């Protein structure tokens, strides 16, 4: 009778529970395999749906790495007043190096600048015809790696110095990229949320169909005293298994993506003077994706099955 | 064990199934419920299983007022009752043994006890050799007996049977009643809905006769 087992505290009860769960898990796998095509479809859909948020996350993580790389290459160029002498310039350059926010400073005299410019641009001949050197002396400052806001603050400060005529921060495009990345991150989060909601609906609907297919069986189980939890159990396993399998599919797809995109992306970033090592997911993160898939599947199955089972009455 | 106190049941469509029915069934008592089809026999059994709420009056089973049962407690309540259904209500994708084991599986019985009890229950209804077969390969009468084995396997306090001998020949019907009597002997109360008059003659237990929802005859025969 019912109460005998409920009151039982014998050690065998755990083994009995485990055996019952194992039976339900095996039964769920068996049922999923009975319909291999639709199961495969569901798993693929779940995998693809899981892939999107993971890819967005990865893109963001990689982009942040690249940006940090770019930031460390940020340069502040100080154009000095025309009447600044070379020794004053060098002195200023040395003074700037003592500041906490600077890592490297270099004084470039007008003649050095002209030489560099002509060799870089290749107008050597035409430039030498100029009577005066039109280029000002400059000090190039490499700030210590820091956030872009700090670099901007430093640039503004340096602009206040007496001998400095103009400050140019050659990293405005990085700031813009950073802003765009921020927007992308928010978009990615929203998109992930939407996709994950869709994922729950997909799994929930699959489970609901499974329950409707076994309507007759569920009614019999209810007649002989099965609780909603008992009836839901195989469906929860089914949801978790679909989710876990979807997670594995997502990891495989991600691996293929990373392999395919790694070289072109490295080349692209290289063009902007950055260095990129496309990082995929490590084993722990992959396990996380698989488990997250399983968890989402289980949760969706829980909600769907409890709602559906409550609606079925003998 | 079972008490009906001025119970009426009207369905949503206005059809009245039971009118002011009162009776008590004691521990270890067997009663037949008779009447034409539509007289309210099935409704009476459904009320006891908490499948339908009653419109008026109260139903007690084992001192539990069914009207006060919360939704959550209904499954546990049903485990005290072994029910045999007219349409068997078997799971066709499970073996005979697995069907009989279902109530034990639901209650979380250890596997070893389950196997022993399932075999004992199947032995009682003469189907021990069919344990590994599927219900679809058995005759209607054999399926009926699987249902009976499933109803008794949990050693319930109350057994409800809706036409349990409907598909059985007189010899098997008597066999089923003898199984029920074994349970009566250990204090189980049984309500058996039937219109098998020859069975009632052979087993002269109490008869609750329903006519158009009213309990018009409650004859307690003495053996």
Short mmCIF file of C-alpha atoms in Angstrom, two decimals, chain A residues 211 228-229 232 236 301-311:
data_model
loop_
_atom_site.label_atom_id
_atom_site.label_comp_id
_atom_site.label_asym_id
_atom_site.label_seq_id
_atom_site.Cartn_x
_atom_site.Cartn_y
_atom_site.Cartn_z
CA UNK A 211 2.30 14.05 -23.96
CA UNK A 228 1.79 14.65 -12.08
CA UNK A 229 5.44 14.40 -11.10
CA UNK A 232 6.12 14.09 -16.08
CA UNK A 236 11.60 15.76 -18.22
CA UNK A 301 9.85 20.29 -20.40
CA UNK A 302 8.93 20.87 -16.76
CA UNK A 303 6.70 23.84 -17.51
CA UNK A 304 5.15 22.27 -20.61
CA UNK A 305 4.49 18.89 -19.03
CA UNK A 306 3.03 20.15 -15.76
CA UNK A 307 0.68 22.47 -17.63
CA UNK A 308 -0.30 19.76 -20.10
CA UNK A 309 -0.66 16.94 -17.61
CA UNK A 310 -2.85 19.03 -15.34
CA UNK A 311 -5.16 19.62 -18.29
#
